[in-house]
PDB file of C-alpha atoms and ligand atoms in Angstrom:
ATOM      1  CA  UNK A   6     -17.344 -17.781  28.180  1.00  0.00           C
ATOM      2  CA  UNK A   7     -14.122 -17.446  26.216  1.00  0.00           C
ATOM      3  CA  UNK A   8     -13.107 -14.440  24.172  1.00  0.00           C
ATOM      4  CA  UNK A   9     -12.262 -15.173  20.523  1.00  0.00           C
ATOM      5  CA  UNK A  10      -9.147 -13.586  18.999  1.00  0.00           C
ATOM      6  CA  UNK A  11     -10.094 -10.412  17.157  1.00  0.00           C
ATOM      7  CA  UNK A  12      -8.311  -8.727  14.246  1.00  0.00           C
ATOM      8  CA  UNK A  13      -8.677  -5.404  12.478  1.00  0.00           C
ATOM      9  CA  UNK A  14      -8.429  -5.406   8.694  1.00  0.00           C
ATOM     10  CA  UNK A  15      -8.899  -2.506   6.258  1.00  0.00           C
ATOM     11  CA  UNK A  16     -10.936  -2.941   3.072  1.00  0.00           C
ATOM     12  CA  UNK A  17      -8.708  -2.803  -0.030  1.00  0.00           C
ATOM     13  CA  UNK A  18     -11.051  -0.478  -1.992  1.00  0.00           C
ATOM     14  CA  UNK A  19      -8.333   2.179  -2.347  1.00  0.00           C
ATOM     15  CA  UNK A  20      -5.346  -0.140  -2.450  1.00  0.00           C
ATOM     16  CA  UNK A  21      -2.702   0.190  -5.156  1.00  0.00           C
ATOM     17  CA  UNK A  22       1.063   0.392  -5.492  1.00  0.00           C
ATOM     18  CA  UNK A  23       1.670   3.952  -6.648  1.00  0.00           C
ATOM     19  CA  UNK A  24       4.877   4.892  -4.812  1.00  0.00           C
ATOM     20  CA  UNK A  25       7.906   3.084  -3.525  1.00  0.00           C
ATOM     21  CA  UNK A  26       9.082   3.385   0.083  1.00  0.00           C
ATOM     22  CA  UNK A  27      10.567  -0.076   0.458  1.00  0.00           C
ATOM     23  CA  UNK A  28      12.556  -2.293  -1.932  1.00  0.00           C
ATOM     24  CA  UNK A  29       9.649  -4.695  -2.528  1.00  0.00           C
ATOM     25  CA  UNK A  30       7.305  -2.014  -3.871  1.00  0.00           C
ATOM     26  CA  UNK A  31       6.898  -2.097  -7.617  1.00  0.00           C
ATOM     27  CA  UNK A  32       4.554   0.604  -9.007  1.00  0.00           C
ATOM     28  CA  UNK A  33       5.628  -0.288 -12.578  1.00  0.00           C
ATOM     29  CA  UNK A  34       4.315  -3.815 -12.193  1.00  0.00           C
ATOM     30  CA  UNK A  35       1.019  -2.498 -10.783  1.00  0.00           C
ATOM     31  CA  UNK A  36       0.649  -0.036 -13.690  1.00  0.00           C
ATOM     32  CA  UNK A  37       0.840  -2.906 -16.205  1.00  0.00           C
ATOM     33  CA  UNK A  38      -2.627  -4.066 -15.144  1.00  0.00           C
ATOM     34  CA  UNK A  39      -4.193  -1.865 -12.457  1.00  0.00           C
ATOM     35  CA  UNK A  40      -7.690  -3.294 -12.828  1.00  0.00           C
ATOM     36  CA  UNK A  41      -6.581  -6.892 -12.810  1.00  0.00           C
ATOM     37  CA  UNK A  42      -4.301  -6.256  -9.843  1.00  0.00           C
ATOM     38  CA  UNK A  43      -7.075  -4.519  -7.963  1.00  0.00           C
ATOM     39  CA  UNK A  44      -9.465  -7.413  -8.545  1.00  0.00           C
ATOM     40  CA  UNK A  45      -6.804  -9.835  -7.337  1.00  0.00           C
ATOM     41  CA  UNK A  46      -6.204  -7.705  -4.250  1.00  0.00           C
ATOM     42  CA  UNK A  47      -9.913  -7.702  -3.364  1.00  0.00           C
ATOM     43  CA  UNK A  48     -10.026 -11.485  -3.661  1.00  0.00           C
ATOM     44  CA  UNK A  49      -6.807 -11.940  -1.674  1.00  0.00           C
ATOM     45  CA  UNK A  50      -7.959  -9.685   1.151  1.00  0.00           C
ATOM     46  CA  UNK A  51     -11.288 -11.548   1.364  1.00  0.00           C
ATOM     47  CA  UNK A  52      -9.410 -14.862   1.421  1.00  0.00           C
ATOM     48  CA  UNK A  53      -7.233 -13.672   4.305  1.00  0.00           C
ATOM     49  CA  UNK A  54     -10.313 -12.561   6.222  1.00  0.00           C
ATOM     50  CA  UNK A  55     -11.843 -16.009   5.718  1.00  0.00           C
ATOM     51  CA  UNK A  56      -8.654 -17.788   6.721  1.00  0.00           C
ATOM     52  CA  UNK A  57      -8.499 -15.803   9.976  1.00  0.00           C
ATOM     53  CA  UNK A  58     -12.143 -16.559  10.658  1.00  0.00           C
ATOM     54  CA  UNK A  59     -11.367 -20.206   9.919  1.00  0.00           C
ATOM     55  CA  UNK A  60      -8.991 -20.212  12.896  1.00  0.00           C
ATOM     56  CA  UNK A  61     -11.878 -19.113  15.128  1.00  0.00           C
ATOM     57  CA  UNK A  62     -11.027 -15.402  15.055  1.00  0.00           C
ATOM     58  CA  UNK A  63     -13.354 -12.456  14.487  1.00  0.00           C
ATOM     59  CA  UNK A  64     -12.459  -9.750  11.988  1.00  0.00           C
ATOM     60  CA  UNK A  65     -13.421  -6.061  12.153  1.00  0.00           C
ATOM     61  CA  UNK A  66     -13.305  -4.520   8.690  1.00  0.00           C
ATOM     62  CA  UNK A  67     -12.633  -0.768   8.556  1.00  0.00           C
ATOM     63  CA  UNK A  68     -12.896   1.399   5.430  1.00  0.00           C
ATOM     64  CA  UNK A  69      -9.774   2.686   3.706  1.00  0.00           C
ATOM     65  CA  UNK A  70      -9.302   6.194   2.300  1.00  0.00           C
ATOM     66  CA  UNK A  71      -8.632   7.379  -1.240  1.00  0.00           C
ATOM     67  CA  UNK A  72      -4.994   8.376  -1.758  1.00  0.00           C
ATOM     68  CA  UNK A  73      -3.801   6.249   1.191  1.00  0.00           C
ATOM     69  CA  UNK A  74      -3.238   2.827  -0.386  1.00  0.00           C
ATOM     70  CA  UNK A  75      -1.110   1.440   2.461  1.00  0.00           C
ATOM     71  CA  UNK A  76      -3.962   1.668   4.967  1.00  0.00           C
ATOM     72  CA  UNK A  77      -4.538  -1.994   4.084  1.00  0.00           C
ATOM     73  CA  UNK A  78      -1.654  -2.671   6.489  1.00  0.00           C
ATOM     74  CA  UNK A  79      -3.273  -1.808   9.839  1.00  0.00           C
ATOM     75  CA  UNK A  80      -0.510  -3.568  11.806  1.00  0.00           C
ATOM     76  CA  UNK A  81       1.434  -0.394  11.109  1.00  0.00           C
ATOM     77  CA  UNK A  82      -1.202   1.844  12.629  1.00  0.00           C
ATOM     78  CA  UNK A  83      -0.886   1.076  16.351  1.00  0.00           C
ATOM     79  CA  UNK A  84       0.415  -1.111  19.135  1.00  0.00           C
ATOM     80  CA  UNK A  85      -2.512  -2.720  20.998  1.00  0.00           C
ATOM     81  CA  UNK A  86      -2.495  -4.488  24.355  1.00  0.00           C
ATOM     82  CA  UNK A  87      -4.919  -4.750  27.279  1.00  0.00           C
ATOM     83  CA  UNK A  88      -7.585  -2.778  25.454  1.00  0.00           C
ATOM     84  CA  UNK A  89      -5.226   0.164  24.881  1.00  0.00           C
ATOM     85  CA  UNK A  90      -4.173   1.333  21.426  1.00  0.00           C
ATOM     86  CA  UNK A  91      -1.092   3.509  21.021  1.00  0.00           C
ATOM     87  CA  UNK A  92      -1.145   5.038  17.572  1.00  0.00           C
ATOM     88  CA  UNK A  93       1.847   5.217  15.251  1.00  0.00           C
ATOM     89  CA  UNK A  94       3.966   7.989  13.844  1.00  0.00           C
ATOM     90  CA  UNK A  95       4.909   7.176  10.258  1.00  0.00           C
ATOM     91  CA  UNK A  96       8.383   7.896   8.914  1.00  0.00           C
ATOM     92  CA  UNK A  97       7.458   8.477   5.277  1.00  0.00           C
ATOM     93  CA  UNK A  98       5.302  11.453   4.230  1.00  0.00           C
ATOM     94  CA  UNK A  99       3.398   9.100   1.885  1.00  0.00           C
ATOM     95  CA  UNK A 100       1.847   7.398   4.909  1.00  0.00           C
ATOM     96  CA  UNK A 101       1.562  10.248   7.417  1.00  0.00           C
ATOM     97  CA  UNK A 102      -2.047  11.177   6.634  1.00  0.00           C
ATOM     98  CA  UNK A 103      -2.977   7.645   7.744  1.00  0.00           C
ATOM     99  CA  UNK A 104      -2.418   8.736  11.360  1.00  0.00           C
ATOM    100  CA  UNK A 105      -5.549  10.873  11.394  1.00  0.00           C
ATOM    101  CA  UNK A 106      -7.644   8.250   9.564  1.00  0.00           C
ATOM    102  CA  UNK A 107      -6.601   5.502  11.932  1.00  0.00           C
ATOM    103  CA  UNK A 108      -7.333   7.748  14.904  1.00  0.00           C
ATOM    104  CA  UNK A 109     -10.952   7.903  13.698  1.00  0.00           C
ATOM    105  CA  UNK A 110     -11.018   4.119  13.148  1.00  0.00           C
ATOM    106  CA  UNK A 111      -9.679   3.425  16.650  1.00  0.00           C
ATOM    107  CA  UNK A 112     -12.119   5.892  18.233  1.00  0.00           C
ATOM    108  CA  UNK A 113     -14.924   4.004  16.471  1.00  0.00           C
ATOM    109  CA  UNK A 114     -13.589   0.704  17.875  1.00  0.00           C
ATOM    110  CA  UNK A 115     -13.549   2.306  21.312  1.00  0.00           C
ATOM    111  CA  UNK A 116     -17.150   3.465  20.857  1.00  0.00           C
ATOM    112  CA  UNK A 117     -18.063  -0.142  20.003  1.00  0.00           C
ATOM    113  CA  UNK A 118     -16.501  -1.278  23.273  1.00  0.00           C
ATOM    114  CA  UNK A 119     -13.630  -3.132  21.576  1.00  0.00           C
ATOM    115  CA  UNK A 120     -10.955  -0.856  23.085  1.00  0.00           C
ATOM    116  CA  UNK A 121     -10.734   0.987  26.404  1.00  0.00           C
ATOM    117  CA  UNK A 122      -8.237   3.688  25.522  1.00  0.00           C
ATOM    118  CA  UNK A 123      -6.801   5.327  22.424  1.00  0.00           C
ATOM    119  CA  UNK A 124      -3.616   7.397  22.667  1.00  0.00           C
ATOM    120  CA  UNK A 125      -1.050   8.784  20.236  1.00  0.00           C
ATOM    121  CA  UNK A 126       2.707   8.728  20.492  1.00  0.00           C
ATOM    122  CA  UNK A 127       4.149  12.217  20.827  1.00  0.00           C
ATOM    123  CA  UNK A 128       5.189  13.735  17.500  1.00  0.00           C
ATOM    124  CA  UNK A 129       8.901  13.828  16.752  1.00  0.00           C
ATOM    125  CA  UNK A 130       9.557  10.109  16.958  1.00  0.00           C
ATOM    126  CA  UNK A 131       8.786   7.395  14.438  1.00  0.00           C
ATOM    127  CA  UNK A 132       7.068   4.159  15.305  1.00  0.00           C
ATOM    128  CA  UNK A 133       5.107   1.993  12.874  1.00  0.00           C
ATOM    129  CA  UNK A 134       2.855   0.023  15.182  1.00  0.00           C
ATOM    130  CA  UNK A 135       2.738  -3.723  15.690  1.00  0.00           C
ATOM    131  CA  UNK A 136       4.798  -4.146  12.518  1.00  0.00           C
ATOM    132  CA  UNK A 137       7.755  -2.989  14.576  1.00  0.00           C
ATOM    133  CA  UNK A 138       6.536  -3.956  18.030  1.00  0.00           C
ATOM    134  CA  UNK A 139       5.549  -7.579  18.353  1.00  0.00           C
ATOM    135  CA  UNK A 140       3.820  -8.859  21.513  1.00  0.00           C
ATOM    136  CA  UNK A 141       5.271 -12.079  22.909  1.00  0.00           C
ATOM    137  CA  UNK A 142       2.532 -13.680  25.027  1.00  0.00           C
ATOM    138  CA  UNK A 143       4.857 -16.441  26.241  1.00  0.00           C
ATOM    139  CA  UNK A 144       7.427 -14.003  27.626  1.00  0.00           C
ATOM    140  CA  UNK A 145       4.969 -11.189  28.459  1.00  0.00           C
ATOM    141  CA  UNK A 146       7.062  -8.593  26.667  1.00  0.00           C
ATOM    142  CA  UNK A 147       7.274  -6.800  23.347  1.00  0.00           C
ATOM    143  CA  UNK A 148      10.054  -7.182  20.810  1.00  0.00           C
ATOM    144  CA  UNK A 149      10.725  -3.726  19.378  1.00  0.00           C
ATOM    145  CA  UNK A 150      12.288  -3.353  15.938  1.00  0.00           C
ATOM    146  CA  UNK A 151      14.053  -0.136  15.079  1.00  0.00           C
ATOM    147  CA  UNK A 152      16.300   1.314  12.383  1.00  0.00           C
ATOM    148  CA  UNK A 153      14.783   1.616   8.907  1.00  0.00           C
ATOM    149  CA  UNK A 154      11.359   2.887  10.069  1.00  0.00           C
ATOM    150  CA  UNK A 155      10.852   3.126  13.823  1.00  0.00           C
ATOM    151  CA  UNK A 156      13.210   5.089  16.037  1.00  0.00           C
ATOM    152  CA  UNK A 157      14.805   3.554  19.092  1.00  0.00           C
ATOM    153  CA  UNK A 158      13.562   6.336  21.368  1.00  0.00           C
ATOM    154  CA  UNK A 159       9.935   5.324  20.702  1.00  0.00           C
ATOM    155  CA  UNK A 160      10.503   1.988  22.450  1.00  0.00           C
ATOM    156  CA  UNK A 161      10.754   3.572  25.909  1.00  0.00           C
ATOM    157  CA  UNK A 162       7.491   5.436  25.328  1.00  0.00           C
ATOM    158  CA  UNK A 163       5.755   2.156  24.430  1.00  0.00           C
ATOM    159  CA  UNK A 164       7.186   0.395  27.496  1.00  0.00           C
ATOM    160  CA  UNK A 165       5.970   3.085  29.868  1.00  0.00           C
ATOM    161  CA  UNK A 166       2.575   3.339  28.194  1.00  0.00           C
ATOM    162  CA  UNK A 167       1.822  -0.373  28.535  1.00  0.00           C
ATOM    163  CA  UNK A 168       3.923  -1.187  31.592  1.00  0.00           C
ATOM    164  CA  UNK A 169       5.727  -4.006  29.766  1.00  0.00           C
ATOM    165  CA  UNK A 170       9.294  -4.389  28.656  1.00  0.00           C
ATOM    166  CA  UNK A 171      10.107  -3.656  25.008  1.00  0.00           C
ATOM    167  CA  UNK A 172      13.248  -5.553  24.056  1.00  0.00           C
ATOM    168  CA  UNK A 173      15.083  -3.611  21.329  1.00  0.00           C
ATOM    169  CA  UNK A 174      16.148  -5.400  18.155  1.00  0.00           C
ATOM    170  CA  UNK A 175      17.987  -3.332  15.572  1.00  0.00           C
ATOM    171  CA  UNK A 176      17.275  -4.183  11.936  1.00  0.00           C
ATOM    172  CA  UNK A 177      20.071  -4.102   9.390  1.00  0.00           C
ATOM    173  CA  UNK A 178      18.564  -4.480   5.965  1.00  0.00           C
ATOM    174  CA  UNK A 179      16.251  -2.288   3.929  1.00  0.00           C
ATOM    175  CA  UNK A 180      14.392  -5.399   2.736  1.00  0.00           C
ATOM    176  CA  UNK A 181      13.502  -6.094   6.369  1.00  0.00           C
ATOM    177  CA  UNK A 182      12.333  -2.583   7.077  1.00  0.00           C
ATOM    178  CA  UNK A 183       9.838  -3.711   9.725  1.00  0.00           C
ATOM    179  CA  UNK A 184      10.474  -6.391  12.333  1.00  0.00           C
ATOM    180  CA  UNK A 185       7.461  -8.383  11.132  1.00  0.00           C
ATOM    181  CA  UNK A 186       9.123  -9.062   7.755  1.00  0.00           C
ATOM    182  CA  UNK A 187      11.869 -11.111   9.429  1.00  0.00           C
ATOM    183  CA  UNK A 188      10.549 -12.123  12.861  1.00  0.00           C
ATOM    184  CA  UNK A 189       7.475 -14.064  13.909  1.00  0.00           C
ATOM    185  CA  UNK A 190       6.401 -15.145  17.381  1.00  0.00           C
ATOM    186  CA  UNK A 191       4.526 -18.454  17.492  1.00  0.00           C
ATOM    187  CA  UNK A 192       1.978 -19.400  20.137  1.00  0.00           C
ATOM    188  CA  UNK A 193       4.214 -22.052  21.701  1.00  0.00           C
ATOM    189  CA  UNK A 194       6.913 -19.448  22.342  1.00  0.00           C
ATOM    190  CA  UNK A 195       9.015 -20.327  19.288  1.00  0.00           C
ATOM    191  CA  UNK A 196      10.589 -17.429  17.422  1.00  0.00           C
ATOM    192  CA  UNK A 197      10.838 -17.859  13.655  1.00  0.00           C
ATOM    193  CA  UNK A 198      13.417 -15.330  12.455  1.00  0.00           C
ATOM    194  CA  UNK A 199      15.920 -14.433   9.775  1.00  0.00           C
ATOM    195  CA  UNK A 200      19.358 -14.053  11.394  1.00  0.00           C
ATOM    196  CA  UNK A 201      20.803 -11.865   8.602  1.00  0.00           C
ATOM    197  CA  UNK A 202      18.166  -9.209   9.235  1.00  0.00           C
ATOM    198  CA  UNK A 203      19.364  -8.491  12.779  1.00  0.00           C
ATOM    199  CA  UNK A 204      22.520  -6.727  13.983  1.00  0.00           C
ATOM    200  CA  UNK A 205      25.034  -8.827  15.953  1.00  0.00           C
ATOM    201  CA  UNK A 206      23.847  -7.137  19.131  1.00  0.00           C
ATOM    202  CA  UNK A 207      20.204  -7.911  18.372  1.00  0.00           C
ATOM    203  CA  UNK A 208      21.128 -11.539  17.672  1.00  0.00           C
ATOM    204  CA  UNK A 209      22.924 -11.741  21.000  1.00  0.00           C
ATOM    205  CA  UNK A 210      19.877 -10.302  22.758  1.00  0.00           C
ATOM    206  CA  UNK A 211      17.575 -12.794  21.083  1.00  0.00           C
ATOM    207  CA  UNK A 212      19.812 -15.781  21.773  1.00  0.00           C
ATOM    208  CA  UNK A 213      20.258 -14.776  25.394  1.00  0.00           C
ATOM    209  CA  UNK A 214      16.549 -14.435  26.011  1.00  0.00           C
ATOM    210  CA  UNK A 215      15.187 -17.365  24.038  1.00  0.00           C
ATOM    211  CA  UNK A 216      16.120 -20.989  24.572  1.00  0.00           C
ATOM    212  CA  UNK A 217      17.816 -22.256  21.398  1.00  0.00           C
ATOM    213  CA  UNK A 218      15.274 -25.060  21.102  1.00  0.00           C
ATOM    214  CA  UNK A 219      12.640 -22.399  20.523  1.00  0.00           C
ATOM    215  CA  UNK A 220      14.564 -20.550  17.817  1.00  0.00           C
ATOM    216  CA  UNK A 221      13.616 -21.428  14.236  1.00  0.00           C
ATOM    217  CA  UNK A 222      15.927 -19.972  11.591  1.00  0.00           C
ATOM    218  CA  UNK A 223      14.341 -18.806   8.367  1.00  0.00           C
ATOM    219  CA  UNK A 224      15.883 -18.991   4.897  1.00  0.00           C
ATOM    220  CA  UNK A 225      16.094 -16.525   2.024  1.00  0.00           C
ATOM    221  CA  UNK A 226      13.160 -18.401   0.437  1.00  0.00           C
ATOM    222  CA  UNK A 227      11.064 -17.808   3.547  1.00  0.00           C
ATOM    223  CA  UNK A 228      11.880 -14.113   3.359  1.00  0.00           C
ATOM    224  CA  UNK A 229      10.937 -13.679  -0.311  1.00  0.00           C
ATOM    225  CA  UNK A 230       7.708 -15.645   0.207  1.00  0.00           C
ATOM    226  CA  UNK A 231       6.860 -13.414   3.172  1.00  0.00           C
ATOM    227  CA  UNK A 232       6.486 -16.587   5.229  1.00  0.00           C
ATOM    228  CA  UNK A 233       7.676 -14.733   8.333  1.00  0.00           C
ATOM    229  CA  UNK A 234       4.951 -12.121   7.981  1.00  0.00           C
ATOM    230  CA  UNK A 235       2.529 -14.679   9.346  1.00  0.00           C
ATOM    231  CA  UNK A 236      -0.323 -14.744  11.845  1.00  0.00           C
ATOM    232  CA  UNK A 237      -0.250 -17.478  14.436  1.00  0.00           C
ATOM    233  CA  UNK A 238      -3.560 -18.256  16.136  1.00  0.00           C
ATOM    234  CA  UNK A 239      -3.353 -21.258  18.397  1.00  0.00           C
ATOM    235  CA  UNK A 240      -1.798 -24.050  16.319  1.00  0.00           C
ATOM    236  CA  UNK A 241      -2.657 -22.402  12.972  1.00  0.00           C
ATOM    237  CA  UNK A 242      -0.213 -20.222  11.087  1.00  0.00           C
ATOM    238  CA  UNK A 243      -1.703 -18.147   8.284  1.00  0.00           C
ATOM    239  CA  UNK A 244       0.842 -17.047   5.676  1.00  0.00           C
ATOM    240  CA  UNK A 245       1.067 -16.119   2.010  1.00  0.00           C
ATOM    241  CA  UNK A 246       3.395 -18.870   0.814  1.00  0.00           C
ATOM    242  CA  UNK A 247       5.193 -21.774   2.375  1.00  0.00           C
ATOM    243  CA  UNK A 248       7.856 -24.040   0.928  1.00  0.00           C
ATOM    244  CA  UNK A 249       7.328 -27.769   1.523  1.00  0.00           C
ATOM    245  CA  UNK A 250      10.453 -27.724   3.713  1.00  0.00           C
ATOM    246  CA  UNK A 251       9.084 -24.995   5.967  1.00  0.00           C
ATOM    247  CA  UNK A 252       5.678 -26.649   6.174  1.00  0.00           C
ATOM    248  CA  UNK A 253       7.338 -29.835   7.330  1.00  0.00           C
ATOM    249  CA  UNK A 254       9.417 -28.031   9.957  1.00  0.00           C
ATOM    250  CA  UNK A 255       6.386 -26.245  11.357  1.00  0.00           C
ATOM    251  CA  UNK A 256       4.267 -29.395  11.237  1.00  0.00           C
ATOM    252  CA  UNK A 257       6.981 -31.152  13.205  1.00  0.00           C
ATOM    253  CA  UNK A 258       6.376 -28.605  15.952  1.00  0.00           C
ATOM    254  CA  UNK A 259       2.633 -29.166  15.929  1.00  0.00           C
ATOM    255  CA  UNK A 260       1.519 -26.283  13.689  1.00  0.00           C
ATOM    256  CA  UNK A 261      -0.779 -26.348  10.669  1.00  0.00           C
ATOM    257  CA  UNK A 262       0.093 -23.868   7.939  1.00  0.00           C
ATOM    258  CA  UNK A 263      -2.821 -22.175   6.174  1.00  0.00           C
ATOM    259  CA  UNK A 264      -1.642 -20.698   2.872  1.00  0.00           C
ATOM    260  CA  UNK A 265      -3.432 -17.693   1.351  1.00  0.00           C
ATOM    261  CA  UNK A 266      -2.041 -16.178  -1.842  1.00  0.00           C
ATOM    262  CA  UNK A 267      -1.393 -12.537  -0.957  1.00  0.00           C
ATOM    263  CA  UNK A 268       0.852 -11.674  -3.919  1.00  0.00           C
ATOM    264  CA  UNK A 269      -0.895  -8.349  -4.749  1.00  0.00           C
ATOM    265  CA  UNK A 270       0.110  -7.159  -1.261  1.00  0.00           C
ATOM    266  CA  UNK A 271       3.612  -8.638  -1.388  1.00  0.00           C
ATOM    267  CA  UNK A 272       4.070  -6.224  -4.282  1.00  0.00           C
ATOM    268  CA  UNK A 273       3.842  -3.501  -1.650  1.00  0.00           C
ATOM    269  CA  UNK A 274       6.103  -5.298   0.826  1.00  0.00           C
ATOM    270  CA  UNK A 275       3.381  -6.687   3.065  1.00  0.00           C
ATOM    271  CA  UNK A 276       1.524  -9.881   3.798  1.00  0.00           C
ATOM    272  CA  UNK A 277      -0.715 -11.632   6.356  1.00  0.00           C
ATOM    273  CA  UNK A 278       0.695 -10.220   9.610  1.00  0.00           C
ATOM    274  CA  UNK A 279       0.674  -6.578   8.581  1.00  0.00           C
ATOM    275  CA  UNK A 280      -2.704  -6.842   6.817  1.00  0.00           C
ATOM    276  CA  UNK A 281      -4.287  -7.655  10.172  1.00  0.00           C
ATOM    277  CA  UNK A 282      -3.891  -6.141  13.611  1.00  0.00           C
ATOM    278  CA  UNK A 283      -4.614  -8.221  16.686  1.00  0.00           C
ATOM    279  CA  UNK A 284      -6.957  -6.230  18.935  1.00  0.00           C
ATOM    280  CA  UNK A 285      -7.545  -8.572  21.849  1.00  0.00           C
ATOM    281  CA  UNK A 286      -4.069  -9.262  23.243  1.00  0.00           C
ATOM    282  CA  UNK A 287      -4.147  -9.199  27.025  1.00  0.00           C
ATOM    283  CA  UNK A 288      -1.174  -9.427  29.322  1.00  0.00           C
ATOM    284  CA  UNK A 289      -1.452 -11.931  32.156  1.00  0.00           C
ATOM    285  CA  UNK A 290      -1.200  -9.151  34.737  1.00  0.00           C
ATOM    286  CA  UNK A 291      -4.126  -7.281  33.185  1.00  0.00           C
ATOM    287  CA  UNK A 292      -6.208 -10.416  32.696  1.00  0.00           C
ATOM    288  CA  UNK A 293      -5.694 -11.428  36.330  1.00  0.00           C
ATOM    289  CA  UNK A 294      -6.774  -8.011  37.611  1.00  0.00           C
ATOM    290  CA  UNK A 295      -9.474  -7.035  35.181  1.00  0.00           C
ATOM    291  CA  UNK A 296     -11.415 -10.189  34.466  1.00  0.00           C
ATOM    292  CA  UNK A 297     -15.110  -9.844  34.841  1.00  0.00           C
ATOM    293  CA  UNK A 298     -16.533 -12.966  36.518  1.00  0.00           C
ATOM    294  CA  UNK A 299     -17.152 -15.790  34.091  1.00  0.00           C
ATOM    295  CA  UNK A 300     -14.882 -14.394  31.358  1.00  0.00           C
ATOM    296  CA  UNK A 301     -11.717 -16.288  30.603  1.00  0.00           C
ATOM    297  CA  UNK A 302      -9.228 -14.733  28.225  1.00  0.00           C
ATOM    298  CA  UNK A 303      -7.450 -17.099  25.917  1.00  0.00           C
ATOM    299  CA  UNK A 304      -3.721 -16.645  25.504  1.00  0.00           C
ATOM    300  CA  UNK A 305      -2.332 -17.655  22.182  1.00  0.00           C
TER     301      UNK A 305
HETATM  302  N1  LIG B  28       4.008  -0.403   1.555  1.00  0.00           N
HETATM  303  C1  LIG B  28       3.964  -0.483   2.980  1.00  0.00           C
HETATM  304  C2  LIG B  28       5.120   0.303   3.575  1.00  0.00           C
HETATM  305  O1  LIG B  28       6.167   0.320   3.010  1.00  0.00           O
HETATM  306  C3  LIG B  28       3.987  -1.901   3.406  1.00  0.00           C
HETATM  307  C4  LIG B  28       3.867  -2.089   4.881  1.00  0.00           C
HETATM  308  C5  LIG B  28       3.833  -3.496   5.272  1.00  0.00           C
HETATM  309  N2  LIG B  28       3.852  -3.588   6.683  1.00  0.00           N
HETATM  310  C6  LIG B  28       4.640  -4.346   7.428  1.00  0.00           C
HETATM  311  N3  LIG B  28       4.535  -4.251   8.720  1.00  0.00           N
HETATM  312  N4  LIG B  28       5.537  -5.120   6.918  1.00  0.00           N
HETATM  313  O2  LIG B  28       5.022   0.916   4.605  1.00  0.00           O
END
């Protein structure tokens, strides 16, 4: 029996763009047509859910909360690996009340048997979940973004909690406020990234650790289309928009791009990757030790 990939999404019932905590957020644009935008957001979220299911994944849909519009980005709520969820500490007061709501959501996932453990980072540091801490199944390590949102000191806490290295990558630009806006790990071990978003030291780290044949440089177009904020499941890459040039490059490496128009969420600075949180990642060490007989974990 194989385990399908599983993602958490949050229903967009309470989604809107009513404040601005990153340069992409445009409450004025939302206010021009709140009802129309909301309807578009509902449709876009449903389309993403379907696209993920189309790759063979399962989706858990959790409810959002009134007054917390950014809960639709659950990748910011926790880092998850080996059945353990480590919950975030948000930098901006606008998002802090999400911590408590997500704690309840993760406890419910634990009660359903989808997680083994739920823990919170100690207060006093900032860390915005898988948006700033990306699991690399090929290298069996995390890439940890820090700077605009997450603090560097949180990376050590994540490493000791999961028993896996977190390689620090400092972010330079406010447009790339989370690592997942400018950095995407593909299932074949390729890293699709925007060089300008990383400090010279972070670039050196990346280029030392990853063979240059596996590095795919993104363009400004890819950034503004949120093409890097993508979900890779097997040979499928789900993303909001893709230029023909990018599609061709990714096809050349054996990937099929699945486009889903997520523009109502791009207006908040998010897209496919941060609208979904992968719940089933397992490290090889854990899978080797904890497999029940007859269960084979898939590694994407
Ligand atoms: N409006 C949200 C914020 O600024 C968007 C978060 C998108 N998440 C992400 N990982 N890129 O926090």
